C-alpha cells in the first residue's frame, strides 16, 4: 500500500526553463546562445548537482568558455538562475490534498547547494519538509546509490513509495530499487496515477500556486 509520495523538483513541482530567462536578460541572440550553452548546457551544471564543485569553481569554468566581454553577463545569469523557475500549476494544491489524507510527501531532487534559495522563494517546497538534495550527498539520479541512500535516510519501505519524475531514466532507477514510479506529465496525469494506485482524491484544480 502506498504511504509515501516522492516528488522530483524540476519540471514536477517547479517548472525549469532557462531559455526564456536568458532571452529576457540578453537581447542579442548570438550572445544569448553562447551564454546559455556556457551557463546551462555545459558539464558544470551536473557537477554542481553532484556536489563535485563549488559555485565559484563552476562560474570560473563557465566563464572560460565565453569571450571576456560576456563574462560579466554570464556571472549575472548564473547569480539569477532561480528566476527561470516557477510553480507548476496545481501541484501545491495536490501536495496539500495528499498531506491532508495523511500521506507522507518528500522531495528527491538532483539540485545544487543553492536549493535553500528555492525553498525560501517557493511555498510548495516549504510545504514538503522532508527533502533529499543530491549535492549534499554527492550522488545523482539515476544511480542506484542515491535511491538506496534516500530510502535509508527517511526509513522508507520502497514498496510503499510512489515517485514522480519528469525523466524516464530517473523513473527507471526508482523502479529498479523497488519503488513504484511514474513519469510526470502534468498535474492531471499525476492525479490519475495516484487514483490508479488506490489513493482517492477529492481534488478540484485550483489557481496556479503563487510565489
PDB file of C-alpha atoms in Angstrom:
ATOM      1  CA  UNK A   1       0.000   0.000   0.000  1.00  0.00           C
ATOM      2  CA  UNK A   2       1.340   3.418  -0.954  1.00  0.00           C
ATOM      3  CA  UNK A   3       2.102   5.573   2.074  1.00  0.00           C
ATOM      4  CA  UNK A   4       4.749   7.940   0.693  1.00  0.00           C
ATOM      5  CA  UNK A   5       4.609  10.215  -2.349  1.00  0.00           C
ATOM      6  CA  UNK A   6       8.029  11.301  -3.596  1.00  0.00           C
ATOM      7  CA  UNK A   7       8.451  14.241  -5.975  1.00  0.00           C
ATOM      8  CA  UNK A   8      11.298  15.411  -8.134  1.00  0.00           C
ATOM      9  CA  UNK A   9      11.594  19.200  -8.081  1.00  0.00           C
ATOM     10  CA  UNK A  10      12.461  20.426 -11.600  1.00  0.00           C
ATOM     11  CA  UNK A  11       9.549  20.185 -14.039  1.00  0.00           C
ATOM     12  CA  UNK A  12       7.451  18.415 -11.412  1.00  0.00           C
ATOM     13  CA  UNK A  13       6.957  20.850  -8.536  1.00  0.00           C
ATOM     14  CA  UNK A  14       8.677  23.782 -10.249  1.00  0.00           C
ATOM     15  CA  UNK A  15       8.991  24.390 -13.961  1.00  0.00           C
ATOM     16  CA  UNK A  16      12.556  24.850 -15.159  1.00  0.00           C
ATOM     17  CA  UNK A  17      13.037  26.637 -18.473  1.00  0.00           C
ATOM     18  CA  UNK A  18      16.179  28.764 -18.732  1.00  0.00           C
ATOM     19  CA  UNK A  19      15.819  29.745 -22.410  1.00  0.00           C
ATOM     20  CA  UNK A  20      13.176  32.459 -21.890  1.00  0.00           C
ATOM     21  CA  UNK A  21      15.156  33.702 -18.897  1.00  0.00           C
ATOM     22  CA  UNK A  22      18.310  34.079 -20.991  1.00  0.00           C
ATOM     23  CA  UNK A  23      16.384  35.690 -23.875  1.00  0.00           C
ATOM     24  CA  UNK A  24      14.853  38.191 -21.479  1.00  0.00           C
ATOM     25  CA  UNK A  25      18.177  39.113 -19.892  1.00  0.00           C
ATOM     26  CA  UNK A  26      20.349  39.024 -23.042  1.00  0.00           C
ATOM     27  CA  UNK A  27      18.691  40.751 -26.031  1.00  0.00           C
ATOM     28  CA  UNK A  28      21.394  39.804 -28.570  1.00  0.00           C
ATOM     29  CA  UNK A  29      20.526  36.304 -29.900  1.00  0.00           C
ATOM     30  CA  UNK A  30      24.105  35.229 -30.630  1.00  0.00           C
ATOM     31  CA  UNK A  31      25.385  36.353 -27.238  1.00  0.00           C
ATOM     32  CA  UNK A  32      22.378  34.695 -25.646  1.00  0.00           C
ATOM     33  CA  UNK A  33      23.150  31.394 -27.362  1.00  0.00           C
ATOM     34  CA  UNK A  34      26.766  31.461 -26.202  1.00  0.00           C
ATOM     35  CA  UNK A  35      25.788  32.319 -22.651  1.00  0.00           C
ATOM     36  CA  UNK A  36      23.026  29.729 -22.497  1.00  0.00           C
ATOM     37  CA  UNK A  37      25.382  26.989 -23.644  1.00  0.00           C
ATOM     38  CA  UNK A  38      28.072  28.052 -21.180  1.00  0.00           C
ATOM     39  CA  UNK A  39      25.801  28.510 -18.169  1.00  0.00           C
ATOM     40  CA  UNK A  40      23.187  25.802 -18.601  1.00  0.00           C
ATOM     41  CA  UNK A  41      24.488  23.466 -21.266  1.00  0.00           C
ATOM     42  CA  UNK A  42      27.940  22.532 -20.008  1.00  0.00           C
ATOM     43  CA  UNK A  43      29.191  19.907 -17.569  1.00  0.00           C
ATOM     44  CA  UNK A  44      29.356  22.353 -14.669  1.00  0.00           C
ATOM     45  CA  UNK A  45      25.599  22.211 -14.062  1.00  0.00           C
ATOM     46  CA  UNK A  46      25.671  18.474 -13.458  1.00  0.00           C
ATOM     47  CA  UNK A  47      28.813  18.815 -11.348  1.00  0.00           C
ATOM     48  CA  UNK A  48      27.024  21.347  -9.155  1.00  0.00           C
ATOM     49  CA  UNK A  49      24.116  18.947  -8.671  1.00  0.00           C
ATOM     50  CA  UNK A  50      26.627  16.237  -7.767  1.00  0.00           C
ATOM     51  CA  UNK A  51      28.286  18.461  -5.177  1.00  0.00           C
ATOM     52  CA  UNK A  52      31.557  17.958  -7.039  1.00  0.00           C
ATOM     53  CA  UNK A  53      32.473  21.637  -7.441  1.00  0.00           C
ATOM     54  CA  UNK A  54      31.722  24.893  -5.652  1.00  0.00           C
ATOM     55  CA  UNK A  55      29.689  27.687  -7.218  1.00  0.00           C
ATOM     56  CA  UNK A  56      32.872  29.751  -7.533  1.00  0.00           C
ATOM     57  CA  UNK A  57      34.626  26.932  -9.376  1.00  0.00           C
ATOM     58  CA  UNK A  58      31.621  26.393 -11.619  1.00  0.00           C
ATOM     59  CA  UNK A  59      31.383  30.063 -12.591  1.00  0.00           C
ATOM     60  CA  UNK A  60      35.102  30.302 -13.333  1.00  0.00           C
ATOM     61  CA  UNK A  61      34.875  27.247 -15.570  1.00  0.00           C
ATOM     62  CA  UNK A  62      31.773  28.562 -17.334  1.00  0.00           C
ATOM     63  CA  UNK A  63      33.414  31.925 -17.950  1.00  0.00           C
ATOM     64  CA  UNK A  64      36.407  30.259 -19.590  1.00  0.00           C
ATOM     65  CA  UNK A  65      34.096  29.230 -22.447  1.00  0.00           C
ATOM     66  CA  UNK A  66      32.936  32.725 -23.416  1.00  0.00           C
ATOM     67  CA  UNK A  67      34.679  35.911 -24.598  1.00  0.00           C
ATOM     68  CA  UNK A  68      35.922  38.322 -21.972  1.00  0.00           C
ATOM     69  CA  UNK A  69      33.241  40.898 -22.774  1.00  0.00           C
ATOM     70  CA  UNK A  70      30.473  38.391 -21.957  1.00  0.00           C
ATOM     71  CA  UNK A  71      31.810  37.145 -18.646  1.00  0.00           C
ATOM     72  CA  UNK A  72      30.010  39.768 -16.607  1.00  0.00           C
ATOM     73  CA  UNK A  73      26.721  38.845 -18.258  1.00  0.00           C
ATOM     74  CA  UNK A  74      27.388  35.180 -17.556  1.00  0.00           C
ATOM     75  CA  UNK A  75      28.021  35.925 -13.899  1.00  0.00           C
ATOM     76  CA  UNK A  76      24.730  37.832 -13.765  1.00  0.00           C
ATOM     77  CA  UNK A  77      22.831  34.949 -15.365  1.00  0.00           C
ATOM     78  CA  UNK A  78      24.414  32.435 -13.030  1.00  0.00           C
ATOM     79  CA  UNK A  79      23.597  34.540  -9.973  1.00  0.00           C
ATOM     80  CA  UNK A  80      19.970  34.937 -11.026  1.00  0.00           C
ATOM     81  CA  UNK A  81      19.130  31.493 -12.404  1.00  0.00           C
ATOM     82  CA  UNK A  82      16.371  30.832  -9.814  1.00  0.00           C
ATOM     83  CA  UNK A  83      14.388  33.407 -11.811  1.00  0.00           C
ATOM     84  CA  UNK A  84      13.929  30.792 -14.540  1.00  0.00           C
ATOM     85  CA  UNK A  85      11.825  28.634 -12.207  1.00  0.00           C
ATOM     86  CA  UNK A  86       8.141  28.961 -11.384  1.00  0.00           C
ATOM     87  CA  UNK A  87       5.462  26.794  -9.733  1.00  0.00           C
ATOM     88  CA  UNK A  88       3.902  24.022 -11.804  1.00  0.00           C
ATOM     89  CA  UNK A  89       0.168  24.834 -11.820  1.00  0.00           C
ATOM     90  CA  UNK A  90      -1.871  22.860  -9.329  1.00  0.00           C
ATOM     91  CA  UNK A  91       0.987  20.972  -7.714  1.00  0.00           C
ATOM     92  CA  UNK A  92       0.994  22.764  -4.378  1.00  0.00           C
ATOM     93  CA  UNK A  93      -2.721  22.110  -4.061  1.00  0.00           C
ATOM     94  CA  UNK A  94      -2.163  18.461  -4.924  1.00  0.00           C
ATOM     95  CA  UNK A  95       0.560  18.129  -2.294  1.00  0.00           C
ATOM     96  CA  UNK A  96      -1.720  19.755   0.269  1.00  0.00           C
ATOM     97  CA  UNK A  97      -4.510  17.308  -0.596  1.00  0.00           C
ATOM     98  CA  UNK A  98      -2.178  14.351  -0.174  1.00  0.00           C
ATOM     99  CA  UNK A  99      -0.930  15.621   3.167  1.00  0.00           C
ATOM    100  CA  UNK A 100      -4.494  16.174   4.371  1.00  0.00           C
ATOM    101  CA  UNK A 101      -5.119  12.495   3.654  1.00  0.00           C
ATOM    102  CA  UNK A 102      -2.190  11.584   5.905  1.00  0.00           C
ATOM    103  CA  UNK A 103       0.231  10.657   3.143  1.00  0.00           C
ATOM    104  CA  UNK A 104       3.895  11.457   3.631  1.00  0.00           C
ATOM    105  CA  UNK A 105       5.277  13.745   0.911  1.00  0.00           C
ATOM    106  CA  UNK A 106       9.008  14.029   0.199  1.00  0.00           C
ATOM    107  CA  UNK A 107      11.329  15.607  -2.370  1.00  0.00           C
ATOM    108  CA  UNK A 108      14.131  13.717  -4.126  1.00  0.00           C
ATOM    109  CA  UNK A 109      15.950  16.086  -6.455  1.00  0.00           C
ATOM    110  CA  UNK A 110      19.155  16.497  -8.383  1.00  0.00           C
ATOM    111  CA  UNK A 111      19.928  20.035  -7.240  1.00  0.00           C
ATOM    112  CA  UNK A 112      22.827  22.181  -6.111  1.00  0.00           C
ATOM    113  CA  UNK A 113      23.577  23.662  -2.705  1.00  0.00           C
ATOM    114  CA  UNK A 114      21.581  26.718  -3.752  1.00  0.00           C
ATOM    115  CA  UNK A 115      18.433  24.696  -3.089  1.00  0.00           C
ATOM    116  CA  UNK A 116      17.626  26.709   0.085  1.00  0.00           C
ATOM    117  CA  UNK A 117      17.128  29.796  -2.117  1.00  0.00           C
ATOM    118  CA  UNK A 118      14.339  27.937  -3.896  1.00  0.00           C
ATOM    119  CA  UNK A 119      12.809  26.801  -0.615  1.00  0.00           C
ATOM    120  CA  UNK A 120      12.694  30.403   0.557  1.00  0.00           C
ATOM    121  CA  UNK A 121      11.159  31.542  -2.711  1.00  0.00           C
ATOM    122  CA  UNK A 122       8.560  28.842  -3.392  1.00  0.00           C
ATOM    123  CA  UNK A 123       5.901  27.780  -0.901  1.00  0.00           C
ATOM    124  CA  UNK A 124       5.424  24.347  -2.481  1.00  0.00           C
ATOM    125  CA  UNK A 125       8.921  23.404  -1.317  1.00  0.00           C
ATOM    126  CA  UNK A 126       8.325  24.783   2.159  1.00  0.00           C
ATOM    127  CA  UNK A 127       5.193  22.649   2.368  1.00  0.00           C
ATOM    128  CA  UNK A 128       7.301  19.494   1.938  1.00  0.00           C
ATOM    129  CA  UNK A 129       9.690  19.394   4.871  1.00  0.00           C
ATOM    130  CA  UNK A 130      11.486  16.129   4.050  1.00  0.00           C
ATOM    131  CA  UNK A 131      13.872  16.862   1.184  1.00  0.00           C
ATOM    132  CA  UNK A 132      16.795  14.913  -0.238  1.00  0.00           C
ATOM    133  CA  UNK A 133      19.075  17.131  -2.354  1.00  0.00           C
ATOM    134  CA  UNK A 134      21.746  15.402  -4.421  1.00  0.00           C
ATOM    135  CA  UNK A 135      24.559  17.921  -3.891  1.00  0.00           C
ATOM    136  CA  UNK A 136      24.600  17.368  -0.126  1.00  0.00           C
ATOM    137  CA  UNK A 137      25.127  13.622  -0.589  1.00  0.00           C
ATOM    138  CA  UNK A 138      27.338  13.785  -3.700  1.00  0.00           C
ATOM    139  CA  UNK A 139      25.030  11.396  -5.506  1.00  0.00           C
ATOM    140  CA  UNK A 140      22.937  11.826  -8.649  1.00  0.00           C
ATOM    141  CA  UNK A 141      19.831  10.229 -10.059  1.00  0.00           C
ATOM    142  CA  UNK A 142      19.567   7.752 -11.685  1.00  0.00           C
ATOM    143  CA  UNK A 143      22.383   5.992  -9.805  1.00  0.00           C
ATOM    144  CA  UNK A 144      21.174   3.151  -7.613  1.00  0.00           C
ATOM    145  CA  UNK A 145      23.106   4.617  -4.679  1.00  0.00           C
ATOM    146  CA  UNK A 146      21.003   7.774  -4.463  1.00  0.00           C
ATOM    147  CA  UNK A 147      17.721   5.878  -4.207  1.00  0.00           C
ATOM    148  CA  UNK A 148      19.119   3.490  -1.609  1.00  0.00           C
ATOM    149  CA  UNK A 149      20.517   6.365   0.450  1.00  0.00           C
ATOM    150  CA  UNK A 150      17.239   8.275   0.169  1.00  0.00           C
ATOM    151  CA  UNK A 151      15.227   5.281   1.374  1.00  0.00           C
ATOM    152  CA  UNK A 152      17.658   4.732   4.231  1.00  0.00           C
ATOM    153  CA  UNK A 153      17.760   8.404   5.215  1.00  0.00           C
ATOM    154  CA  UNK A 154      13.999   8.572   5.713  1.00  0.00           C
ATOM    155  CA  UNK A 155      13.432   4.952   6.835  1.00  0.00           C
ATOM    156  CA  UNK A 156      11.171   4.228   3.867  1.00  0.00           C
ATOM    157  CA  UNK A 157       9.885   0.916   2.580  1.00  0.00           C
ATOM    158  CA  UNK A 158      10.323   1.178  -1.221  1.00  0.00           C
ATOM    159  CA  UNK A 159       7.147  -0.802  -1.821  1.00  0.00           C
ATOM    160  CA  UNK A 160       5.205   1.920  -0.015  1.00  0.00           C
ATOM    161  CA  UNK A 161       6.618   4.730  -2.202  1.00  0.00           C
ATOM    162  CA  UNK A 162       5.296   6.278  -5.416  1.00  0.00           C
ATOM    163  CA  UNK A 163       7.818   8.533  -7.165  1.00  0.00           C
ATOM    164  CA  UNK A 164       7.163  11.205  -9.799  1.00  0.00           C
ATOM    165  CA  UNK A 165       9.989  12.437 -12.042  1.00  0.00           C
ATOM    166  CA  UNK A 166       9.959  14.108 -15.451  1.00  0.00           C
ATOM    167  CA  UNK A 167      12.835  11.966 -16.801  1.00  0.00           C
ATOM    168  CA  UNK A 168      12.231   8.331 -17.690  1.00  0.00           C
ATOM    169  CA  UNK A 169      15.773   7.317 -16.714  1.00  0.00           C
ATOM    170  CA  UNK A 170      15.121   8.545 -13.183  1.00  0.00           C
ATOM    171  CA  UNK A 171      11.783   6.749 -13.089  1.00  0.00           C
ATOM    172  CA  UNK A 172      13.509   3.537 -14.197  1.00  0.00           C
ATOM    173  CA  UNK A 173      16.154   3.981 -11.494  1.00  0.00           C
ATOM    174  CA  UNK A 174      13.500   4.236  -8.803  1.00  0.00           C
ATOM    175  CA  UNK A 175      11.691   1.164 -10.129  1.00  0.00           C
ATOM    176  CA  UNK A 176      14.925  -0.828 -10.074  1.00  0.00           C
ATOM    177  CA  UNK A 177      15.126  -0.111  -6.327  1.00  0.00           C
ATOM    178  CA  UNK A 178      11.623  -1.378  -5.633  1.00  0.00           C
ATOM    179  CA  UNK A 179       9.620   1.825  -5.730  1.00  0.00           C
ATOM    180  CA  UNK A 180       6.582   2.439  -7.852  1.00  0.00           C
ATOM    181  CA  UNK A 181       7.378   5.332 -10.169  1.00  0.00           C
ATOM    182  CA  UNK A 182       5.744   7.297 -12.948  1.00  0.00           C
ATOM    183  CA  UNK A 183       6.990   9.832 -15.464  1.00  0.00           C
ATOM    184  CA  UNK A 184       5.396  13.166 -14.634  1.00  0.00           C
ATOM    185  CA  UNK A 185       3.313  14.659 -17.446  1.00  0.00           C
ATOM    186  CA  UNK A 186       1.382  17.293 -15.542  1.00  0.00           C
ATOM    187  CA  UNK A 187      -0.880  17.563 -12.531  1.00  0.00           C
ATOM    188  CA  UNK A 188      -3.896  15.872 -14.112  1.00  0.00           C
ATOM    189  CA  UNK A 189      -1.809  12.867 -15.139  1.00  0.00           C
ATOM    190  CA  UNK A 190      -0.373  12.678 -11.613  1.00  0.00           C
ATOM    191  CA  UNK A 191      -3.869  12.685 -10.115  1.00  0.00           C
ATOM    192  CA  UNK A 192      -4.863   9.851 -12.445  1.00  0.00           C
ATOM    193  CA  UNK A 193      -1.761   7.860 -11.465  1.00  0.00           C
ATOM    194  CA  UNK A 194      -2.454   8.377  -7.777  1.00  0.00           C
ATOM    195  CA  UNK A 195      -6.046   7.231  -8.168  1.00  0.00           C
ATOM    196  CA  UNK A 196      -4.904   4.104 -10.040  1.00  0.00           C
ATOM    197  CA  UNK A 197      -2.569   3.428  -7.115  1.00  0.00           C
ATOM    198  CA  UNK A 198      -5.563   3.407  -4.775  1.00  0.00           C
ATOM    199  CA  UNK A 199      -5.293   6.977  -3.493  1.00  0.00           C
ATOM    200  CA  UNK A 200      -8.722   8.536  -3.872  1.00  0.00           C
ATOM    201  CA  UNK A 201      -8.584  12.304  -4.178  1.00  0.00           C
ATOM    202  CA  UNK A 202     -11.369  14.819  -3.930  1.00  0.00           C
ATOM    203  CA  UNK A 203      -9.287  17.291  -5.840  1.00  0.00           C
ATOM    204  CA  UNK A 204     -10.506  20.261  -7.839  1.00  0.00           C
ATOM    205  CA  UNK A 205      -7.965  22.217  -9.903  1.00  0.00           C
ATOM    206  CA  UNK A 206      -7.174  25.497  -8.246  1.00  0.00           C
ATOM    207  CA  UNK A 207      -5.475  28.626  -9.334  1.00  0.00           C
ATOM    208  CA  UNK A 208      -1.776  28.409 -10.002  1.00  0.00           C
ATOM    209  CA  UNK A 209       0.334  28.474  -6.860  1.00  0.00           C
ATOM    210  CA  UNK A 210       1.810  31.847  -6.109  1.00  0.00           C
ATOM    211  CA  UNK A 211       5.452  32.560  -5.493  1.00  0.00           C
TER     212      UNK A 211
END
